[in-house]
Amino acid sequence: MSTLPRIPMTRPSIDEATIAGVADVLRSGWITSGPQVKAFEAAVSEYCGGRPVRAFNSGTCTMEIALRIAAVGAGDEVITTPLSWVATSNVILEVGAKPVFVDIDPITRNIDLDRVEAAVTSRTRAILPVDLAGLPVDRRRLYAIARRHNLRVIEDAAQSFGSAWNGKRIGQHVESDGGFVSFSFHPNKNITTIEGGCLVLNDEREAKLAEQYRLQGVIRSGMDGMDVEILGGKFNLTDVAARVGLGQLAHLTEFTSKRRDLARAYFELLSQPAQRLNLGLPVADFSNSNWHMFQVVLPEDRLDCARAQIMTELDAAGIGTGVHYPAIHLFALYRKLGWRPGDFPVAELVGRNILTLPLFPGMSRADVERVSATLVATLTAHVE
Ligand SMILES: Cc1ncc(COP(=O)(O)O)c(C=O)c1O
């Protein structure tokens, strides 16, 4: 067991001003959805170039609601990646549609856009790509494919708040695209509302629908008017959570630049040993990615042990790691629906061997040095 302080895989940075702001909200007499949610939506909207934004209590329901607004349902197909948090494809099942997985690009670890068009059928209604670890999918190519086949795009940007594409922030319009952008503010994301998410929309009609889906389908009018036209759920964000989000937004630029610096340090320390060990490193992107995660891919065919053993040894040395993610189509639920090992070999290989190293704004360069040195020593002891 290490006597050094533990370096967790991630840890949110919440400042004292935010904590005081939360206390003010708690004392205010209004703690569920109210003025703080409106202020948070307005701030995210401004960040996204003025597009309408609605906040929810998770990044999962934001995607489900986007699918509902896009009228995706039973009998429809949605193209997505098999390497993501399972929420990405669960929401497709949730609305009654069928996920159609397309294997990933081994370099970016995102959906392989070269393979997307071959998966389009007469039932395809939408594409739901994921910016894994914050590295954006090529938006120009993505929207060109969507336009050619008349598909809606729901960008699962859960991990890419603070990332950019071609000089524009993720969340701003790419050309005049009509896409939805879904953010998550789960505690491990680059900014958090504890739990929560935001959907970036295209017009007021979509924004009104998002509000209906968010709260039981209710439409209010006048002092006492109420009607329900569509079936909605209970997905509203609280003012307490929104106040956390407002406090976090103020630090976004600083958080992103800190993450980029730490990622640079990982490359500096790992590039050479990675060649010797055949360790896969992420794309060294310092203009687009928000460096939500720093993920390596272990050299499966050279190791004398499984990934879990490497994680156990790193854990014993006081270093937290994670797996983001096993390939979705191999989960029992998805196997029951017909997917099999071998269907998406690149996602399977990466899913078996990917390892997320610690990366969060509160880390220091010395922490990166310790993680890198321990990882290299651990792998060196296990390569054959
Ligand atoms: C890629 C991806 N999609 C969707 C989600 C779902 O977000 P949430 O946990 O806020 O529901 C997450 C977050 O965990 C995610 O990482």
Short mmCIF file of C-alpha atoms and ligand atoms in Angstrom, two decimals:
data_model
loop_
_atom_site.label_atom_id
_atom_site.label_comp_id
_atom_site.label_asym_id
_atom_site.label_seq_id
_atom_site.Cartn_x
_atom_site.Cartn_y
_atom_site.Cartn_z
CA MET A 1 0.00 0.00 0.00
CA SER A 2 1.29 3.47 -0.87
CA THR A 3 1.74 6.01 1.90
CA LEU A 4 1.48 8.87 -0.61
CA PRO A 5 -1.85 10.72 -0.89
CA ARG A 6 -4.30 9.01 -3.22
CA ILE A 7 -4.75 10.48 -6.70
CA PRO A 8 -8.33 9.74 -7.69
CA MET A 9 -9.30 9.31 -11.34
CA THR A 10 -11.29 12.53 -11.13
CA ARG A 11 -12.49 15.04 -8.58
CA PRO A 12 -14.74 18.09 -9.02
CA SER A 13 -13.37 21.54 -8.11
CA ILE A 14 -16.08 23.53 -6.34
CA ASP A 15 -15.01 26.96 -5.09
CA GLU A 16 -16.11 28.70 -1.89
CA ALA A 17 -18.16 31.30 -3.81
CA THR A 18 -20.24 28.48 -5.28
CA ILE A 19 -20.69 26.85 -1.88
CA ALA A 20 -21.83 30.21 -0.46
CA GLY A 21 -24.13 30.69 -3.47
CA VAL A 22 -25.70 27.29 -2.86
CA ALA A 23 -26.27 28.22 0.79
CA ASP A 24 -28.04 31.40 -0.40
CA VAL A 25 -30.31 29.36 -2.66
CA LEU A 26 -31.07 26.95 0.17
CA ARG A 27 -32.05 29.90 2.39
CA SER A 28 -34.03 31.65 -0.32
CA GLY A 29 -37.28 29.75 0.06
CA TRP A 30 -37.17 28.46 -3.56
CA ILE A 31 -34.98 25.41 -4.13
CA THR A 32 -36.46 23.53 -7.09
CA SER A 33 -36.54 24.81 -10.71
CA GLY A 34 -36.71 28.62 -10.72
CA PRO A 35 -34.55 31.69 -11.30
CA GLN A 36 -31.22 29.85 -11.00
CA VAL A 37 -32.22 27.36 -13.69
CA LYS A 38 -33.28 30.22 -15.97
CA ALA A 39 -29.97 32.01 -15.32
CA PHE A 40 -28.00 28.81 -15.99
CA GLU A 41 -29.89 28.18 -19.24
CA ALA A 42 -29.26 31.78 -20.31
CA ALA A 43 -25.54 31.47 -19.54
CA VAL A 44 -25.20 28.20 -21.47
CA SER A 45 -27.22 29.70 -24.32
CA GLU A 46 -24.87 32.67 -24.49
CA TYR A 47 -21.93 30.24 -24.50
CA CYS A 48 -23.59 28.44 -27.43
CA GLY A 49 -23.99 31.59 -29.52
CA GLY A 50 -27.55 32.38 -28.45
CA ARG A 51 -29.19 29.05 -29.31
CA PRO A 52 -32.15 28.06 -27.12
CA VAL A 53 -31.04 25.87 -24.20
CA ARG A 54 -33.10 23.92 -21.70
CA ALA A 55 -31.67 22.26 -18.56
CA PHE A 56 -32.59 18.82 -17.23
CA ASN A 57 -31.68 16.58 -14.33
CA SER A 58 -29.36 14.33 -16.37
CA GLY A 59 -27.49 14.13 -19.64
CA THR A 60 -29.37 10.91 -20.30
CA CYS A 61 -32.82 12.46 -20.37
CA THR A 62 -31.55 15.35 -22.54
CA MET A 63 -30.76 12.81 -25.26
CA GLU A 64 -34.03 10.96 -24.79
CA ILE A 65 -35.92 14.23 -25.09
CA ALA A 66 -33.96 15.22 -28.19
CA LEU A 67 -34.97 11.91 -29.78
CA ARG A 68 -38.61 12.56 -28.85
CA ILE A 69 -38.52 16.10 -30.27
CA ALA A 70 -37.02 14.63 -33.46
CA ALA A 71 -40.03 12.24 -33.48
CA VAL A 72 -37.80 9.16 -33.39
CA GLY A 73 -39.77 6.15 -32.17
CA ALA A 74 -40.88 2.59 -32.85
CA GLY A 75 -39.60 1.14 -36.11
CA ASP A 76 -36.93 3.82 -36.52
CA GLU A 77 -33.17 3.28 -36.54
CA VAL A 78 -30.53 5.53 -34.99
CA ILE A 79 -26.86 5.17 -35.92
CA THR A 80 -24.48 5.37 -32.98
CA THR A 81 -21.16 4.19 -31.56
CA PRO A 82 -20.66 0.99 -29.55
CA LEU A 83 -17.94 2.67 -27.44
CA SER A 84 -19.71 5.02 -25.05
CA TRP A 85 -21.47 5.16 -21.73
CA VAL A 86 -24.44 2.83 -22.19
CA ALA A 87 -26.83 5.80 -21.79
CA THR A 88 -26.08 6.70 -25.41
CA SER A 89 -27.80 3.62 -26.81
CA ASN A 90 -30.18 2.99 -23.88
CA VAL A 91 -32.06 6.17 -24.78
CA ILE A 92 -32.56 4.88 -28.32
CA LEU A 93 -34.14 1.72 -26.89
CA GLU A 94 -36.10 3.82 -24.41
CA VAL A 95 -37.95 5.68 -27.19
CA GLY A 96 -38.69 2.35 -28.91
CA ALA A 97 -36.16 2.72 -31.72
CA LYS A 98 -33.26 0.46 -32.73
CA PRO A 99 -29.62 1.40 -32.19
CA VAL A 100 -27.51 0.64 -35.27
CA PHE A 101 -23.91 0.47 -34.14
CA VAL A 102 -21.06 1.48 -36.41
CA ASP A 103 -17.55 0.49 -35.37
CA ILE A 104 -15.11 3.11 -34.13
CA ASP A 105 -12.01 4.63 -35.65
CA PRO A 106 -9.05 3.10 -33.76
CA ILE A 107 -7.21 6.42 -33.68
CA THR A 108 -9.94 8.82 -32.49
CA ARG A 109 -11.96 6.06 -30.74
CA ASN A 110 -15.08 7.88 -32.01
CA ILE A 111 -17.62 6.52 -34.51
CA ASP A 112 -15.88 5.81 -37.83
CA LEU A 113 -17.51 8.26 -40.23
CA ASP A 114 -16.17 6.25 -43.18
CA ARG A 115 -18.53 3.44 -42.21
CA VAL A 116 -21.67 5.43 -41.37
CA GLU A 117 -23.23 5.66 -44.82
CA ALA A 118 -23.14 1.90 -45.29
CA ALA A 119 -25.35 1.61 -42.18
CA VAL A 120 -28.06 3.96 -43.43
CA THR A 121 -31.34 2.24 -44.37
CA SER A 122 -34.82 3.48 -45.24
CA ARG A 123 -35.60 3.35 -41.50
CA THR A 124 -32.67 5.50 -40.34
CA ARG A 125 -33.88 8.74 -38.77
CA ALA A 126 -30.91 10.08 -36.83
CA ILE A 127 -27.21 9.83 -36.03
CA LEU A 128 -26.11 9.98 -32.38
CA PRO A 129 -22.32 10.35 -32.27
CA VAL A 130 -20.24 10.76 -29.10
CA ASP A 131 -17.17 12.97 -28.55
CA LEU A 132 -15.34 10.38 -26.45
CA ALA A 133 -13.03 11.92 -23.86
CA GLY A 134 -13.92 15.33 -25.29
CA LEU A 135 -12.33 14.79 -28.73
CA PRO A 136 -14.94 16.05 -31.20
CA VAL A 137 -16.26 14.00 -34.07
CA ASP A 138 -15.61 15.81 -37.38
CA ARG A 139 -18.73 18.01 -37.48
CA ARG A 140 -18.38 19.03 -41.15
CA ARG A 141 -18.32 15.42 -42.35
CA LEU A 142 -20.99 14.38 -39.85
CA TYR A 143 -23.48 17.02 -40.97
CA ALA A 144 -22.67 16.43 -44.64
CA ILE A 145 -23.66 12.77 -44.19
CA ALA A 146 -26.81 13.78 -42.27
CA ARG A 147 -27.84 16.23 -45.00
CA ARG A 148 -27.27 13.66 -47.76
CA HIS A 149 -29.61 11.18 -46.05
CA ASN A 150 -32.04 13.63 -44.47
CA LEU A 151 -31.18 12.58 -40.91
CA ARG A 152 -31.33 14.52 -37.65
CA VAL A 153 -28.14 14.70 -35.57
CA ILE A 154 -28.17 14.41 -31.80
CA GLU A 155 -24.65 15.21 -30.66
CA ASP A 156 -23.89 13.33 -27.45
CA ALA A 157 -21.57 16.04 -26.22
CA ALA A 158 -21.81 14.80 -22.62
CA GLN A 159 -18.02 14.85 -22.46
CA SER A 160 -17.21 17.78 -24.75
CA PHE A 161 -18.42 20.91 -22.95
CA GLY A 162 -15.53 23.30 -23.52
CA SER A 163 -14.32 21.54 -26.68
CA ALA A 164 -14.31 23.21 -30.08
CA TRP A 165 -14.59 22.27 -33.71
CA ASN A 166 -12.86 24.39 -36.34
CA GLY A 167 -12.76 27.43 -34.07
CA LYS A 168 -16.39 27.12 -32.95
CA ARG A 169 -17.47 25.90 -29.55
CA ILE A 170 -19.25 22.58 -29.37
CA GLY A 171 -22.85 23.72 -28.89
CA GLN A 172 -22.66 26.50 -31.46
CA HIS A 173 -24.17 25.87 -34.86
CA VAL A 174 -21.94 24.08 -37.34
CA GLU A 175 -22.98 25.68 -40.65
CA SER A 176 -26.81 25.88 -40.35
CA ASP A 177 -27.17 22.36 -39.19
CA GLY A 178 -30.38 21.73 -37.23
CA GLY A 179 -28.65 19.39 -34.82
CA PHE A 180 -29.30 18.94 -31.13
CA VAL A 181 -26.41 19.12 -28.70
CA SER A 182 -26.68 17.24 -25.42
CA PHE A 183 -24.38 18.06 -22.50
CA SER A 184 -24.02 16.21 -19.19
CA PHE A 185 -22.99 17.87 -15.94
CA HIS A 186 -22.43 14.67 -13.96
CA PRO A 187 -19.69 15.17 -11.30
CA ASN A 188 -16.94 13.66 -13.44
CA LYS A 189 -17.63 16.06 -16.34
CA ASN A 190 -15.57 19.20 -17.01
CA ILE A 191 -18.21 21.29 -15.27
CA THR A 192 -20.87 19.86 -12.98
CA THR A 193 -24.33 20.55 -11.59
CA ILE A 194 -23.87 17.42 -9.38
CA GLU A 195 -26.31 15.66 -11.72
CA GLY A 196 -27.78 17.40 -14.72
CA GLY A 197 -27.62 18.19 -18.39
CA CYS A 198 -28.53 20.76 -21.04
CA LEU A 199 -30.03 20.40 -24.46
CA VAL A 200 -29.08 22.95 -27.11
CA LEU A 201 -31.97 23.39 -29.53
CA ASN A 202 -32.74 25.16 -32.78
CA ASP A 203 -35.87 27.24 -32.27
CA GLU A 204 -38.59 28.18 -29.81
CA ARG A 205 -40.91 25.42 -31.01
CA GLU A 206 -38.32 22.80 -29.99
CA ALA A 207 -37.65 24.65 -26.74
CA LYS A 208 -41.38 24.57 -25.85
CA LEU A 209 -41.52 20.85 -26.61
CA ALA A 210 -38.43 20.29 -24.45
CA GLU A 211 -40.22 22.04 -21.57
CA GLN A 212 -43.26 19.82 -22.03
CA TYR A 213 -41.24 16.60 -22.10
CA ARG A 214 -39.32 17.85 -19.08
CA LEU A 215 -42.33 18.21 -16.78
CA GLN A 216 -45.29 15.88 -17.32
CA GLY A 217 -46.25 17.50 -20.64
CA VAL A 218 -47.79 20.41 -18.77
CA ILE A 219 -48.51 23.70 -20.55
CA ARG A 220 -49.58 26.61 -18.34
CA SER A 221 -51.48 29.71 -19.42
CA GLY A 222 -52.77 32.74 -17.56
CA MET A 223 -53.08 32.58 -13.77
CA ASP A 224 -54.67 29.16 -13.53
CA GLY A 225 -54.68 27.57 -17.00
CA MET A 226 -53.15 24.10 -17.39
CA ASP A 227 -53.29 21.52 -20.14
CA VAL A 228 -51.40 18.35 -21.10
CA GLU A 229 -51.11 17.47 -24.81
CA ILE A 230 -48.14 15.08 -24.81
CA LEU A 231 -46.74 12.60 -22.32
CA GLY A 232 -43.83 14.13 -20.42
CA GLY A 233 -41.77 12.95 -17.47
CA LYS A 234 -40.07 14.43 -14.43
CA PHE A 235 -36.73 15.68 -15.66
CA ASN A 236 -36.38 19.21 -14.24
CA LEU A 237 -33.15 20.53 -12.74
CA THR A 238 -33.23 22.13 -9.28
CA ASP A 239 -32.12 25.68 -8.52
CA VAL A 240 -29.57 24.27 -6.09
CA ALA A 241 -27.97 22.27 -8.90
CA ALA A 242 -28.19 25.18 -11.35
CA ARG A 243 -26.38 27.44 -8.86
CA VAL A 244 -23.54 24.91 -8.77
CA GLY A 245 -23.48 25.01 -12.58
CA LEU A 246 -23.31 28.82 -12.65
CA GLY A 247 -20.35 28.74 -10.25
CA GLN A 248 -18.65 26.13 -12.40
CA LEU A 249 -19.19 27.98 -15.68
CA ALA A 250 -17.14 30.87 -14.36
CA HIS A 251 -14.14 28.51 -14.26
CA LEU A 252 -14.61 26.72 -17.58
CA THR A 253 -11.75 28.44 -19.45
CA GLU A 254 -9.35 27.93 -16.56
CA PHE A 255 -10.44 24.27 -16.11
CA THR A 256 -9.97 23.52 -19.82
CA SER A 257 -6.56 25.12 -19.96
CA LYS A 258 -5.44 23.25 -16.82
CA ARG A 259 -6.61 19.98 -18.34
CA ARG A 260 -4.73 20.73 -21.57
CA ASP A 261 -1.53 21.43 -19.64
CA LEU A 262 -1.85 18.17 -17.72
CA ALA A 263 -2.55 16.24 -20.93
CA ARG A 264 0.57 17.80 -22.48
CA ALA A 265 2.56 16.59 -19.49
CA TYR A 266 1.20 13.05 -19.97
CA PHE A 267 2.39 13.08 -23.59
CA GLU A 268 5.78 14.39 -22.59
CA LEU A 269 6.20 11.60 -20.04
CA LEU A 270 4.49 8.72 -21.82
CA SER A 271 5.32 9.13 -25.51
CA GLN A 272 8.65 7.31 -25.40
CA PRO A 273 7.71 4.47 -23.04
CA ALA A 274 4.48 4.04 -25.01
CA GLN A 275 6.49 3.14 -28.11
CA ARG A 276 8.52 0.56 -26.21
CA LEU A 277 5.47 -0.90 -24.47
CA ASN A 278 3.12 -0.62 -27.46
CA LEU A 279 0.77 1.42 -25.30
CA GLY A 280 -1.93 3.30 -27.22
CA LEU A 281 -2.10 7.04 -26.53
CA PRO A 282 -4.96 9.39 -27.42
CA VAL A 283 -4.86 11.86 -30.33
CA ALA A 284 -2.62 14.76 -29.28
CA ASP A 285 -5.24 17.42 -30.02
CA PHE A 286 -4.68 20.74 -28.28
CA SER A 287 -7.00 22.96 -30.29
CA ASN A 288 -10.32 21.08 -30.15
CA SER A 289 -10.40 18.66 -27.21
CA ASN A 290 -11.36 19.78 -23.70
CA TRP A 291 -9.34 16.81 -22.37
CA HIS A 292 -12.26 15.40 -20.46
CA MET A 293 -10.24 12.20 -20.01
CA PHE A 294 -6.74 10.95 -20.75
CA GLN A 295 -7.13 7.35 -21.89
CA VAL A 296 -4.50 4.81 -22.82
CA VAL A 297 -5.07 1.47 -24.52
CA LEU A 298 -3.11 -1.36 -22.91
CA PRO A 299 -1.07 -3.72 -25.14
CA GLU A 300 -3.27 -6.80 -24.64
CA ASP A 301 -1.09 -9.15 -26.65
CA ARG A 302 2.08 -8.23 -24.74
CA LEU A 303 0.77 -8.29 -21.18
CA ASP A 304 0.96 -11.37 -18.97
CA CYS A 305 -2.12 -10.26 -17.02
CA ALA A 306 -5.55 -8.75 -17.47
CA ARG A 307 -6.38 -5.03 -17.25
CA ALA A 308 -7.98 -5.57 -13.84
CA GLN A 309 -4.59 -6.63 -12.44
CA ILE A 310 -2.95 -3.43 -13.73
CA MET A 311 -5.79 -1.42 -12.18
CA THR A 312 -5.40 -3.29 -8.88
CA GLU A 313 -1.67 -2.58 -8.75
CA LEU A 314 -2.18 1.09 -9.60
CA ASP A 315 -4.87 1.25 -6.94
CA ALA A 316 -2.45 -0.22 -4.37
CA ALA A 317 0.01 2.51 -5.37
CA GLY A 318 -2.67 5.10 -4.60
CA ILE A 319 -3.72 5.81 -8.18
CA GLY A 320 -7.34 5.65 -9.27
CA THR A 321 -8.18 4.55 -12.80
CA GLY A 322 -11.40 3.77 -14.67
CA VAL A 323 -12.80 2.02 -17.71
CA HIS A 324 -14.69 4.20 -20.19
CA TYR A 325 -16.06 1.96 -21.65
CA PRO A 326 -16.63 -1.72 -22.38
CA ALA A 327 -18.26 -2.15 -25.81
CA ILE A 328 -22.01 -1.67 -25.38
CA HIS A 329 -23.18 -4.39 -27.75
CA LEU A 330 -21.58 -7.07 -25.54
CA PHE A 331 -23.67 -6.23 -22.47
CA ALA A 332 -26.19 -8.99 -21.64
CA LEU A 333 -29.19 -6.82 -22.59
CA TYR A 334 -27.71 -6.07 -26.00
CA ARG A 335 -26.65 -9.68 -26.60
CA LYS A 336 -30.26 -10.67 -25.93
CA LEU A 337 -31.21 -8.25 -28.68
CA GLY A 338 -28.91 -10.11 -31.08
CA TRP A 339 -25.45 -8.55 -31.03
CA ARG A 340 -22.45 -10.90 -30.80
CA PRO A 341 -18.70 -10.76 -30.10
CA GLY A 342 -16.92 -9.94 -33.33
CA ASP A 343 -19.62 -7.55 -34.59
CA PHE A 344 -17.48 -4.45 -33.94
CA PRO A 345 -13.91 -5.68 -33.50
CA VAL A 346 -12.25 -2.29 -33.06
CA ALA A 347 -14.66 -1.19 -30.30
CA GLU A 348 -14.27 -4.61 -28.65
CA LEU A 349 -10.47 -4.45 -28.63
CA VAL A 350 -10.42 -0.88 -27.34
CA GLY A 351 -13.23 -1.63 -24.85
CA ARG A 352 -11.22 -4.53 -23.39
CA ASN A 353 -8.02 -2.53 -23.03
CA ILE A 354 -8.86 1.13 -22.54
CA LEU A 355 -7.84 2.67 -19.23
CA THR A 356 -8.65 6.16 -18.00
CA LEU A 357 -5.85 7.82 -16.04
CA PRO A 358 -6.37 10.56 -13.44
CA LEU A 359 -7.04 13.99 -14.99
CA PHE A 360 -8.82 16.86 -13.27
CA PRO A 361 -8.06 20.56 -12.74
CA GLY A 362 -6.95 20.09 -9.13
CA MET A 363 -4.06 17.84 -10.18
CA SER A 364 -0.47 19.03 -10.34
CA ARG A 365 2.31 18.22 -12.77
CA ALA A 366 3.93 16.18 -9.96
CA ASP A 367 0.76 14.05 -9.83
CA VAL A 368 1.03 13.39 -13.58
CA GLU A 369 4.68 12.45 -13.09
CA ARG A 370 3.74 9.99 -10.35
CA VAL A 371 0.92 8.44 -12.37
CA SER A 372 3.09 8.13 -15.48
CA ALA A 373 6.08 6.63 -13.64
CA THR A 374 3.88 4.14 -11.78
CA LEU A 375 2.01 3.14 -14.93
CA VAL A 376 5.24 2.59 -16.87
CA ALA A 377 6.80 0.57 -14.04
CA THR A 378 3.65 -1.54 -13.62
CA LEU A 379 3.37 -2.28 -17.34
CA THR A 380 7.09 -2.97 -17.68
CA ALA A 381 6.78 -5.64 -14.96
CA HIS A 382 3.99 -7.29 -16.95
CA VAL A 383 5.22 -7.21 -20.54
CA GLU A 384 6.48 -10.48 -21.83
C1 LIG B 1 -20.88 9.81 -23.42
C2 LIG B 1 -21.94 10.01 -22.39
N1 LIG B 1 -23.22 10.02 -22.77
C3 LIG B 1 -24.20 10.22 -21.90
C4 LIG B 1 -23.96 10.40 -20.56
C5 LIG B 1 -25.11 10.51 -19.63
O1 LIG B 1 -25.07 11.63 -18.83
P1 LIG B 1 -25.71 11.59 -17.35
O2 LIG B 1 -24.85 10.73 -16.51
O3 LIG B 1 -25.68 13.03 -16.96
O4 LIG B 1 -27.09 11.09 -17.50
C6 LIG B 1 -22.64 10.41 -20.11
C7 LIG B 1 -22.29 10.67 -18.72
O5 LIG B 1 -22.07 9.91 -17.87
C8 LIG B 1 -21.60 10.18 -21.05
O6 LIG B 1 -20.33 10.15 -20.67
#
